[in-house]
Amino acid sequence: MNILIVGSGGRESAFAWKLAQSPKIKQLYIAPGNAGTSRYGQNIALSVTDFDGIADFVIEHAIHMVVVGPEEPLVKGIHDYFLSRADLRHVPVIGPQQQGAQLEGSKDFSKRFMARHGIPTAASRSFTRDTLSEGLTYLETQQLPIVLKADGLAAGKGVLICTTLDEAQTELKAMLADAKFGAASSTVVIEEYLSGIELSVFVLTDGDTYKVLPAAKDYKRIGEGDTGLNTGGMGSVSPVPFADNEFLDKVEDRIIIPTIEGLKKDGIPYKGFIFIGLMNVNGDPYVIEYNVRMGDPETESVLPRLESDLVDLLQGVAQGNLADRSFTLSSKTAATVVLVSGGYPGPYESGKDISNIESVKGSIVFHAGTTSENGLIKTAGGRVIAVTALEDTLFDALQQATADAGRIYFEGKNFRRDIGFDLL
Ligand code: AMP
């Protein structure tokens, strides 16, 4: 098969690494990819939202399947675009159509979906500019802290946890009246604050049945000890020690099954990954958010644990016979440590030479924000490289990944040395 991966981050590097191992692959392409993905396939200089360009490429190169990494093309309707063209309809796209992608593209939509199908989540109400004054009054009746969420995609920045009423009211006005997050905050979800420990659960579905992939925990803050600004993700581990079988059974019964059945009841076709961000509140799971794709850096911890052929599973999704497929997992633990550019998550430096990658022997190196210039690998993003170690114990995996993260060098490099150590 010829497969095209859409995206350019560490997640897409992990997909490329895994798919390239399949005996079913003839040619793998990554659009646009990065300096690392070219080891597993051919990079194609196309933006992830250039649907016409992607379509031309798919036809010219006889692509048999398109695997979409990030949410933006899904929310913008790449899958619908393929279905709308008679010459592309036969090419399966892994990732939901626009309607299903609303689970991530609109927090209001996802809250209504959960309410309709009895899926446990924080209590909430939505407000718009027209109902701003009701929203301000509603805030007065709520406990603190309180969570404000921009409805639409806001590059991971649209969630505010407010600790005073004054702050919450000021922020609500800024979001609704002053378009703090642009159109994304024209609707705001005000949500009860849940106190617990977070983890991510990944599901693959053909729209009828599903497979539960390994759970992971990610680390979002820039600073050690979970301090400082939020980032795209500084590291992850899989499996998650506190997500034992009893907890994961609750997740399946109370969340995964009602989600898949809810999509069916609502007539929403869905072929792809569902990433469920969960809060474990005293042993009970609550949904914090849905994403309609795999996580980054969780993918870099999850895929190395998958022993089976990922192409086979994705064919099950495409053909609607996922129930007939099976997979096995490594019992080892994966730990991922992300190297970021100086200044990230604020304005960061780019174009720095990266050296010593070849000195990493005990981990897998997944490139994220990298580019290749005249044979030299340079930084080209906030998150630059994800280093994943797979070892018998969590401790060994953490030690190995952290040591290997230290071996790679570029000016301004930063990484957290405490990823996963809270779980030991
Ligand atoms: P989201 O974009 O919905 O994942 O929110 C970003 C982060 O905000 C989450 O990863 C949580 O750490 C936090 N968060 C979101 N909703 C809540 C909530 N209801 N209670 C506590 N923390 C939350």
CSV table of C-alpha atoms and ligand atoms in Angstrom, one decimal:
chain,number,residue,atom,x,y,z
A,1,MET,CA,0.0,0.0,0.0
A,2,ASN,CA,1.0,3.6,-0.5
A,3,ILE,CA,0.0,5.6,2.5
A,4,LEU,CA,0.1,9.4,3.0
A,5,ILE,CA,0.5,10.8,6.5
A,6,VAL,CA,-0.8,14.4,6.9
A,7,GLY,CA,1.2,16.4,9.5
A,8,SER,CA,4.7,17.3,10.7
A,9,GLY,CA,5.1,16.8,14.4
A,10,GLY,CA,6.4,14.2,16.8
A,11,ARG,CA,3.1,12.4,16.5
A,12,GLU,CA,3.4,12.1,12.8
A,13,SER,CA,7.0,10.9,13.2
A,14,ALA,CA,5.8,8.2,15.4
A,15,PHE,CA,3.1,7.2,12.9
A,16,ALA,CA,5.7,7.2,10.1
A,17,TRP,CA,8.1,5.1,12.2
A,18,LYS,CA,5.4,2.5,13.0
A,19,LEU,CA,3.7,2.4,9.6
A,20,ALA,CA,7.1,2.0,7.8
A,21,GLN,CA,7.6,-1.3,9.8
A,22,SER,CA,4.6,-2.8,8.1
A,23,PRO,CA,5.1,-5.5,5.5
A,24,LYS,CA,2.1,-4.1,3.7
A,25,ILE,CA,3.8,-0.7,3.0
A,26,LYS,CA,5.1,-0.1,-0.5
A,27,GLN,CA,5.6,3.7,-0.2
A,28,LEU,CA,5.1,6.0,2.6
A,29,TYR,CA,4.7,9.8,2.2
A,30,ILE,CA,4.5,12.5,4.8
A,31,ALA,CA,3.0,16.0,4.1
A,32,PRO,CA,4.8,18.1,5.0
A,33,GLY,CA,6.9,15.9,7.5
A,34,ASN,CA,10.1,17.0,9.1
A,35,ALA,CA,13.8,16.2,9.0
A,36,GLY,CA,13.2,12.9,10.8
A,37,THR,CA,10.2,11.6,8.9
A,38,SER,CA,12.3,11.4,5.7
A,39,ARG,CA,14.0,8.4,7.2
A,40,TYR,CA,10.8,6.4,7.0
A,41,GLY,CA,9.2,7.8,3.8
A,42,GLN,CA,9.2,10.7,1.4
A,43,ASN,CA,8.4,14.2,2.6
A,44,ILE,CA,6.0,16.2,0.4
A,45,ALA,CA,5.9,20.0,0.7
A,46,LEU,CA,2.2,20.4,1.2
A,47,SER,CA,0.4,22.2,4.0
A,48,VAL,CA,-2.0,20.1,6.0
A,49,THR,CA,-5.0,22.3,4.9
A,50,ASP,CA,-4.1,22.4,1.2
A,51,PHE,CA,-6.9,20.0,0.3
A,52,ASP,CA,-6.6,20.5,-3.5
A,53,GLY,CA,-2.8,19.9,-3.3
A,54,ILE,CA,-3.2,16.8,-1.2
A,55,ALA,CA,-5.9,15.5,-3.6
A,56,ASP,CA,-3.7,16.0,-6.7
A,57,PHE,CA,-0.9,14.2,-4.9
A,58,VAL,CA,-3.1,11.3,-3.8
A,59,ILE,CA,-4.3,10.8,-7.4
A,60,GLU,CA,-0.9,11.1,-9.0
A,61,HIS,CA,0.8,8.7,-6.6
A,62,ALA,CA,-2.0,6.2,-6.3
A,63,ILE,CA,-2.3,6.6,-2.5
A,64,HIS,CA,-4.4,3.9,-0.9
A,65,MET,CA,-5.0,5.5,2.5
A,66,VAL,CA,-4.6,9.0,4.1
A,67,VAL,CA,-3.8,9.1,7.8
A,68,VAL,CA,-4.5,12.5,9.3
A,69,GLY,CA,-2.4,13.5,12.3
A,70,PRO,CA,-3.6,16.9,13.5
A,71,GLU,CA,-7.1,18.2,14.2
A,72,GLU,CA,-7.1,21.3,12.0
A,73,PRO,CA,-7.6,19.5,8.6
A,74,LEU,CA,-10.3,17.3,10.2
A,75,VAL,CA,-12.2,20.2,11.7
A,76,LYS,CA,-11.9,22.0,8.4
A,77,GLY,CA,-13.3,18.9,6.6
A,78,ILE,CA,-10.5,17.0,4.8
A,79,HIS,CA,-12.5,13.8,5.1
A,80,ASP,CA,-15.7,15.4,3.7
A,81,TYR,CA,-13.6,16.9,0.9
A,82,PHE,CA,-12.4,13.4,-0.2
A,83,LEU,CA,-16.0,12.1,0.0
A,84,SER,CA,-17.3,15.0,-2.1
A,85,ARG,CA,-15.0,14.1,-5.0
A,86,ALA,CA,-15.9,11.2,-7.3
A,87,ASP,CA,-12.2,10.7,-8.1
A,88,LEU,CA,-11.2,10.5,-4.4
A,89,ARG,CA,-14.2,8.9,-2.7
A,90,HIS,CA,-12.6,5.4,-2.8
A,91,VAL,CA,-9.5,6.6,-0.8
A,92,PRO,CA,-10.1,6.0,2.9
A,93,VAL,CA,-9.2,8.8,5.2
A,94,ILE,CA,-8.4,7.9,8.8
A,95,GLY,CA,-10.0,10.7,10.9
A,96,PRO,CA,-13.6,11.7,11.3
A,97,GLN,CA,-15.7,13.9,9.0
A,98,GLN,CA,-16.4,17.5,10.0
A,99,GLN,CA,-19.5,16.6,12.0
A,100,GLY,CA,-17.6,14.1,14.2
A,101,ALA,CA,-14.6,16.4,14.4
A,102,GLN,CA,-16.9,18.8,16.2
A,103,LEU,CA,-16.3,16.7,19.3
A,104,GLU,CA,-13.0,18.6,19.4
A,105,GLY,CA,-13.9,21.6,17.3
A,106,SER,CA,-16.6,22.8,19.6
A,107,LYS,CA,-16.6,22.4,23.4
A,108,ASP,CA,-20.3,23.3,23.4
A,109,PHE,CA,-21.1,20.5,20.9
A,110,SER,CA,-19.1,18.0,23.0
A,111,LYS,CA,-20.8,19.0,26.2
A,112,ARG,CA,-24.2,18.6,24.6
A,113,PHE,CA,-23.1,15.2,23.2
A,114,MET,CA,-22.0,14.0,26.7
A,115,ALA,CA,-25.2,15.3,28.3
A,116,ARG,CA,-27.4,13.6,25.7
A,117,HIS,CA,-25.6,10.2,26.2
A,118,GLY,CA,-25.2,10.3,29.9
A,119,ILE,CA,-21.4,10.5,29.8
A,120,PRO,CA,-19.8,11.7,33.1
A,121,THR,CA,-18.3,15.2,32.7
A,122,ALA,CA,-18.1,18.4,34.7
A,123,ALA,CA,-21.4,20.3,35.0
A,124,SER,CA,-21.5,23.3,32.6
A,125,ARG,CA,-23.4,26.0,30.9
A,126,SER,CA,-22.7,27.8,27.6
A,127,PHE,CA,-23.0,31.6,27.0
A,128,THR,CA,-22.7,33.9,24.0
A,129,ARG,CA,-22.3,37.6,23.6
A,130,ASP,CA,-26.1,38.0,23.7
A,131,THR,CA,-26.2,36.2,27.1
A,132,LEU,CA,-23.1,37.7,28.6
A,133,SER,CA,-25.0,39.4,31.5
A,134,GLU,CA,-26.6,36.0,32.4
A,135,GLY,CA,-23.2,34.5,32.3
A,136,LEU,CA,-21.8,37.1,34.7
A,137,THR,CA,-24.7,36.4,37.1
A,138,TYR,CA,-24.3,32.6,36.7
A,139,LEU,CA,-20.7,33.0,37.8
A,140,GLU,CA,-21.8,34.5,41.1
A,141,THR,CA,-23.7,31.3,41.9
A,142,GLN,CA,-20.7,29.0,41.2
A,143,GLN,CA,-18.0,27.6,43.4
A,144,LEU,CA,-14.3,28.6,42.9
A,145,PRO,CA,-12.1,27.8,41.1
A,146,ILE,CA,-14.2,27.8,37.9
A,147,VAL,CA,-13.2,26.9,34.4
A,148,LEU,CA,-13.9,29.0,31.3
A,149,LYS,CA,-13.5,27.4,27.9
A,150,ALA,CA,-13.5,29.0,24.5
A,151,ASP,CA,-15.9,26.9,22.4
A,152,GLY,CA,-13.6,26.6,19.3
A,153,LEU,CA,-10.1,25.7,18.5
A,154,ALA,CA,-7.7,28.1,20.3
A,155,ALA,CA,-4.3,26.4,19.8
A,156,GLY,CA,-4.6,24.8,23.3
A,157,LYS,CA,-4.9,28.2,25.0
A,158,GLY,CA,-8.6,28.6,25.3
A,159,VAL,CA,-9.1,27.2,28.8
A,160,LEU,CA,-8.8,29.4,31.8
A,161,ILE,CA,-9.0,28.3,35.4
A,162,CYS,CA,-10.1,31.3,37.5
A,163,THR,CA,-9.6,31.4,41.2
A,164,THR,CA,-11.6,34.6,42.0
A,165,LEU,CA,-15.0,35.8,40.9
A,166,ASP,CA,-13.5,39.0,39.7
A,167,GLU,CA,-11.0,37.2,37.5
A,168,ALA,CA,-13.8,34.9,36.1
A,169,GLN,CA,-16.1,37.8,35.3
A,170,THR,CA,-13.3,39.9,33.7
A,171,GLU,CA,-12.2,36.9,31.6
A,172,LEU,CA,-15.7,36.1,30.5
A,173,LYS,CA,-16.2,39.7,29.3
A,174,ALA,CA,-12.8,39.5,27.5
A,175,MET,CA,-13.7,36.3,25.7
A,176,LEU,CA,-17.3,37.2,24.8
A,177,ALA,CA,-17.3,40.9,24.3
A,178,ASP,CA,-13.7,41.5,23.2
A,179,ALA,CA,-13.1,38.3,21.3
A,180,LYS,CA,-10.0,37.4,23.4
A,181,PHE,CA,-9.7,34.2,21.3
A,182,GLY,CA,-11.3,35.5,18.2
A,183,ALA,CA,-14.2,33.6,16.8
A,184,ALA,CA,-13.2,30.6,19.0
A,185,SER,CA,-14.6,32.5,22.1
A,186,SER,CA,-17.8,33.7,20.6
A,187,THR,CA,-19.3,30.9,22.7
A,188,VAL,CA,-17.9,30.2,26.1
A,189,VAL,CA,-18.5,27.1,28.2
A,190,ILE,CA,-18.4,27.7,32.0
A,191,GLU,CA,-17.5,24.5,33.7
A,192,GLU,CA,-17.2,23.1,37.2
A,193,TYR,CA,-13.6,22.6,38.3
A,194,LEU,CA,-12.8,18.9,38.8
A,195,SER,CA,-10.0,18.0,41.2
A,196,GLY,CA,-8.1,14.8,40.5
A,197,ILE,CA,-5.4,13.3,38.4
A,198,GLU,CA,-5.5,13.4,34.6
A,199,LEU,CA,-4.8,10.8,32.0
A,200,SER,CA,-5.6,10.2,28.3
A,201,VAL,CA,-7.3,7.2,26.9
A,202,PHE,CA,-7.1,6.4,23.1
A,203,VAL,CA,-9.8,4.6,21.1
A,204,LEU,CA,-9.7,3.5,17.5
A,205,THR,CA,-13.1,3.0,15.9
A,206,ASP,CA,-14.6,2.2,12.5
A,207,GLY,CA,-17.8,3.8,13.6
A,208,ASP,CA,-19.3,0.5,14.7
A,209,THR,CA,-16.9,-1.2,17.0
A,210,TYR,CA,-13.8,-0.1,18.7
A,211,LYS,CA,-10.4,-1.0,20.1
A,212,VAL,CA,-9.1,0.5,23.3
A,213,LEU,CA,-5.4,1.5,22.8
A,214,PRO,CA,-3.0,2.0,25.7
A,215,ALA,CA,-3.6,4.8,28.1
A,216,ALA,CA,-1.0,7.5,28.6
A,217,LYS,CA,-0.3,10.5,30.9
A,218,ASP,CA,1.1,13.6,29.5
A,219,TYR,CA,2.9,16.6,31.1
A,220,LYS,CA,1.7,19.9,29.9
A,221,ARG,CA,3.5,22.6,32.0
A,222,ILE,CA,6.9,23.9,30.9
A,223,GLY,CA,8.5,23.7,34.3
A,224,GLU,CA,9.6,20.9,36.5
A,225,GLY,CA,7.1,20.0,39.3
A,226,ASP,CA,4.3,21.0,36.9
A,227,THR,CA,4.9,24.7,37.1
A,228,GLY,CA,4.8,27.6,34.6
A,229,LEU,CA,3.0,28.0,31.3
A,230,ASN,CA,1.1,25.3,29.4
A,231,THR,CA,2.8,23.8,26.4
A,232,GLY,CA,1.8,21.4,23.7
A,233,GLY,CA,3.2,18.7,25.9
A,234,MET,CA,6.7,18.1,27.5
A,235,GLY,CA,6.5,14.4,27.9
A,236,SER,CA,4.4,11.3,28.5
A,237,VAL,CA,4.3,7.8,29.8
A,238,SER,CA,2.4,4.7,29.0
A,239,PRO,CA,1.0,2.7,30.7
A,240,VAL,CA,-0.3,4.8,33.6
A,241,PRO,CA,0.2,3.0,36.9
A,242,PHE,CA,-2.9,4.3,38.6
A,243,ALA,CA,-5.1,3.4,35.6
A,244,ASP,CA,-5.6,-0.2,36.8
A,245,ASN,CA,-8.1,-2.6,35.2
A,246,GLU,CA,-10.8,-1.6,37.6
A,247,PHE,CA,-10.5,2.0,36.6
A,248,LEU,CA,-10.1,1.2,32.9
A,249,ASP,CA,-13.3,-1.0,33.1
A,250,LYS,CA,-15.2,2.0,34.4
A,251,VAL,CA,-13.8,4.1,31.6
A,252,GLU,CA,-15.0,1.6,29.0
A,253,ASP,CA,-18.4,1.1,30.5
A,254,ARG,CA,-19.2,4.7,31.4
A,255,ILE,CA,-17.4,6.6,28.7
A,256,ILE,CA,-16.1,4.6,25.7
A,257,ILE,CA,-19.2,2.5,25.0
A,258,PRO,CA,-21.7,5.4,25.4
A,259,THR,CA,-19.4,7.5,23.2
A,260,ILE,CA,-19.4,5.0,20.3
A,261,GLU,CA,-23.1,4.2,20.8
A,262,GLY,CA,-23.9,7.9,21.0
A,263,LEU,CA,-22.2,8.6,17.7
A,264,LYS,CA,-24.3,5.9,16.1
A,265,LYS,CA,-27.5,7.1,17.7
A,266,ASP,CA,-26.8,10.6,16.5
A,267,GLY,CA,-26.0,9.3,13.0
A,268,ILE,CA,-22.5,10.7,13.1
A,269,PRO,CA,-20.1,8.5,11.0
A,270,TYR,CA,-16.7,8.2,12.6
A,271,LYS,CA,-13.6,6.4,11.4
A,272,GLY,CA,-10.5,7.2,13.3
A,273,PHE,CA,-9.0,7.9,16.7
A,274,ILE,CA,-10.8,9.3,19.7
A,275,PHE,CA,-8.6,10.7,22.4
A,276,ILE,CA,-10.4,11.1,25.6
A,277,GLY,CA,-8.9,13.4,28.2
A,278,LEU,CA,-10.0,12.2,31.6
A,279,MET,CA,-9.9,13.3,35.2
A,280,ASN,CA,-9.7,10.5,37.8
A,281,VAL,CA,-11.8,12.0,40.6
A,282,ASN,CA,-11.6,9.6,43.6
A,283,GLY,CA,-11.5,6.6,41.4
A,284,ASP,CA,-14.3,7.7,39.0
A,285,PRO,CA,-13.5,8.9,35.5
A,286,TYR,CA,-14.9,12.2,34.1
A,287,VAL,CA,-14.3,13.5,30.6
A,288,ILE,CA,-12.4,16.7,30.4
A,289,GLU,CA,-12.3,16.8,26.6
A,290,TYR,CA,-12.5,14.8,23.5
A,291,ASN,CA,-9.9,15.1,20.7
A,292,VAL,CA,-10.5,13.6,17.3
A,293,ARG,CA,-6.9,12.4,16.7
A,294,MET,CA,-4.0,11.0,18.7
A,295,GLY,CA,-2.2,13.1,21.2
A,296,ASP,CA,1.3,14.5,20.9
A,297,PRO,CA,3.5,13.5,22.8
A,298,GLU,CA,1.2,10.5,23.9
A,299,THR,CA,1.5,8.9,20.5
A,300,GLU,CA,5.2,8.7,20.9
A,301,SER,CA,4.6,6.6,24.1
A,302,VAL,CA,1.7,4.6,22.8
A,303,LEU,CA,2.8,3.4,19.4
A,304,PRO,CA,6.1,1.9,20.6
A,305,ARG,CA,4.1,-0.4,22.8
A,306,LEU,CA,2.0,-1.7,19.9
A,307,GLU,CA,3.6,-4.9,18.7
A,308,SER,CA,1.1,-5.6,15.9
A,309,ASP,CA,0.9,-4.1,12.4
A,310,LEU,CA,-0.8,-0.7,12.6
A,311,VAL,CA,-1.6,-0.8,8.9
A,312,ASP,CA,-3.8,-3.9,9.6
A,313,LEU,CA,-5.7,-2.1,12.3
A,314,LEU,CA,-6.2,1.0,10.1
A,315,GLN,CA,-7.4,-1.2,7.2
A,316,GLY,CA,-10.0,-2.6,9.7
A,317,VAL,CA,-11.1,1.0,10.3
A,318,ALA,CA,-11.3,1.8,6.6
A,319,GLN,CA,-13.1,-1.4,5.7
A,320,GLY,CA,-15.5,-1.3,8.6
A,321,ASN,CA,-14.3,-4.7,10.0
A,322,LEU,CA,-12.2,-3.6,12.9
A,323,ALA,CA,-13.9,-6.2,15.0
A,324,ASP,CA,-12.1,-8.9,13.1
A,325,ARG,CA,-8.7,-7.5,13.8
A,326,SER,CA,-6.6,-7.9,16.9
A,327,PHE,CA,-3.4,-6.5,18.3
A,328,THR,CA,-0.9,-7.3,21.0
A,329,LEU,CA,0.9,-4.9,23.3
A,330,SER,CA,4.3,-4.9,24.8
A,331,SER,CA,4.2,-5.2,28.6
A,332,LYS,CA,7.1,-2.7,28.8
A,333,THR,CA,6.7,0.9,29.8
A,334,ALA,CA,7.3,3.7,27.4
A,335,ALA,CA,8.5,7.1,28.6
A,336,THR,CA,8.8,10.2,26.3
A,337,VAL,CA,10.8,13.3,27.0
A,338,VAL,CA,10.4,16.3,24.7
A,339,LEU,CA,13.2,18.7,23.9
A,340,VAL,CA,12.0,22.3,23.3
A,341,SER,CA,13.5,25.5,21.9
A,342,GLY,CA,14.8,28.3,24.1
A,343,GLY,CA,11.9,30.7,25.0
A,344,TYR,CA,9.1,28.1,24.3
A,345,PRO,CA,6.1,28.3,25.0
A,346,GLY,CA,6.6,32.0,24.4
A,347,PRO,CA,8.4,33.4,21.3
A,348,TYR,CA,11.2,30.9,20.7
A,349,GLU,CA,14.4,30.7,18.7
A,350,SER,CA,14.7,28.7,15.5
A,351,GLY,CA,17.4,27.7,13.0
A,352,LYS,CA,19.8,26.3,15.7
A,353,ASP,CA,22.0,23.4,14.6
A,354,ILE,CA,21.1,20.1,16.3
A,355,SER,CA,24.0,17.7,17.1
A,356,ASN,CA,24.6,14.4,18.7
A,357,ILE,CA,21.4,12.7,17.7
A,358,GLU,CA,23.4,9.7,16.6
A,359,SER,CA,24.7,9.3,20.1
A,360,VAL,CA,21.3,8.2,21.3
A,361,LYS,CA,21.4,4.4,21.4
A,362,GLY,CA,18.8,3.4,24.0
A,363,SER,CA,15.8,5.4,22.9
A,364,ILE,CA,13.8,6.2,19.7
A,365,VAL,CA,14.3,9.7,18.5
A,366,PHE,CA,11.1,11.2,17.0
A,367,HIS,CA,11.7,14.5,15.3
A,368,ALA,CA,9.0,17.2,15.7
A,369,GLY,CA,10.1,20.8,14.9
A,370,THR,CA,13.1,20.0,12.8
A,371,THR,CA,14.2,20.8,9.2
A,372,SER,CA,17.1,19.7,7.1
A,373,GLU,CA,19.3,22.3,5.4
A,374,ASN,CA,22.3,21.2,3.3
A,375,GLY,CA,22.6,18.0,5.3
A,376,LEU,CA,22.4,19.8,8.6
A,377,ILE,CA,19.5,19.3,11.0
A,378,LYS,CA,18.2,22.5,12.5
A,379,THR,CA,15.5,23.5,14.9
A,380,ALA,CA,12.2,24.7,13.3
A,381,GLY,CA,9.6,24.7,16.0
A,382,GLY,CA,8.9,25.0,19.7
A,383,ARG,CA,8.9,21.3,20.3
A,384,VAL,CA,11.9,20.0,18.5
A,385,ILE,CA,12.5,16.3,19.3
A,386,ALA,CA,10.7,13.6,21.4
A,387,VAL,CA,12.9,10.9,22.9
A,388,THR,CA,11.1,7.6,23.8
A,389,ALA,CA,12.6,4.8,25.8
A,390,LEU,CA,10.9,1.4,26.2
A,391,GLU,CA,12.0,-0.6,29.2
A,392,ASP,CA,10.8,-3.3,31.6
A,393,THR,CA,10.0,-0.8,34.4
A,394,LEU,CA,8.8,2.8,34.5
A,395,PHE,CA,11.9,3.8,36.4
A,396,ASP,CA,14.3,2.4,33.8
A,397,ALA,CA,12.3,4.0,30.9
A,398,LEU,CA,12.3,7.4,32.7
A,399,GLN,CA,16.0,7.2,33.4
A,400,GLN,CA,16.9,6.1,29.8
A,401,ALA,CA,14.7,8.7,28.1
A,402,THR,CA,15.9,11.5,30.4
A,403,ALA,CA,19.6,10.5,29.9
A,404,ASP,CA,19.1,10.3,26.1
A,405,ALA,CA,17.3,13.7,26.1
A,406,GLY,CA,20.5,15.1,27.7
A,407,ARG,CA,22.7,13.7,24.9
A,408,ILE,CA,21.2,15.7,22.1
A,409,TYR,CA,22.4,19.3,21.8
A,410,PHE,CA,21.2,22.5,20.4
A,411,GLU,CA,21.6,26.1,21.6
A,412,GLY,CA,18.8,27.0,24.1
A,413,LYS,CA,17.6,23.4,24.5
A,414,ASN,CA,15.3,22.8,27.4
A,415,PHE,CA,13.6,19.7,28.7
A,416,ARG,CA,12.0,18.5,31.9
A,417,ARG,CA,14.0,16.0,34.0
A,418,ASP,CA,11.0,15.1,36.1
A,419,ILE,CA,8.7,13.5,33.6
A,420,GLY,CA,6.9,10.6,35.1
A,421,PHE,CA,8.8,10.6,38.4
A,422,ASP,CA,5.6,11.6,40.2
A,423,LEU,CA,4.2,8.2,39.3
A,424,LEU,CA,7.0,6.1,40.8
B,1,AMP,P1,-8.8,21.1,27.7
B,1,AMP,O1,-8.3,22.0,26.5
B,1,AMP,O2,-10.3,21.0,27.8
B,1,AMP,O3,-8.1,19.8,27.8
B,1,AMP,O4,-8.3,21.9,29.0
B,1,AMP,C1,-6.9,22.1,29.2
B,1,AMP,C2,-6.6,21.7,30.6
B,1,AMP,O5,-7.3,22.5,31.5
B,1,AMP,C3,-6.9,20.3,30.9
B,1,AMP,O6,-5.8,19.4,30.5
B,1,AMP,C4,-7.0,20.3,32.4
B,1,AMP,O7,-5.8,20.3,33.1
B,1,AMP,C5,-7.6,21.7,32.7
B,1,AMP,N1,-9.1,21.5,32.8
B,1,AMP,C6,-10.0,21.6,31.8
B,1,AMP,N2,-11.2,21.4,32.3
B,1,AMP,C7,-11.1,21.3,33.6
B,1,AMP,C8,-12.0,21.1,34.7
B,1,AMP,N3,-13.4,21.0,34.4
B,1,AMP,N4,-11.6,20.9,35.9
B,1,AMP,C9,-10.2,21.0,36.2
B,1,AMP,N5,-9.3,21.2,35.2
B,1,AMP,C10,-9.7,21.3,33.9
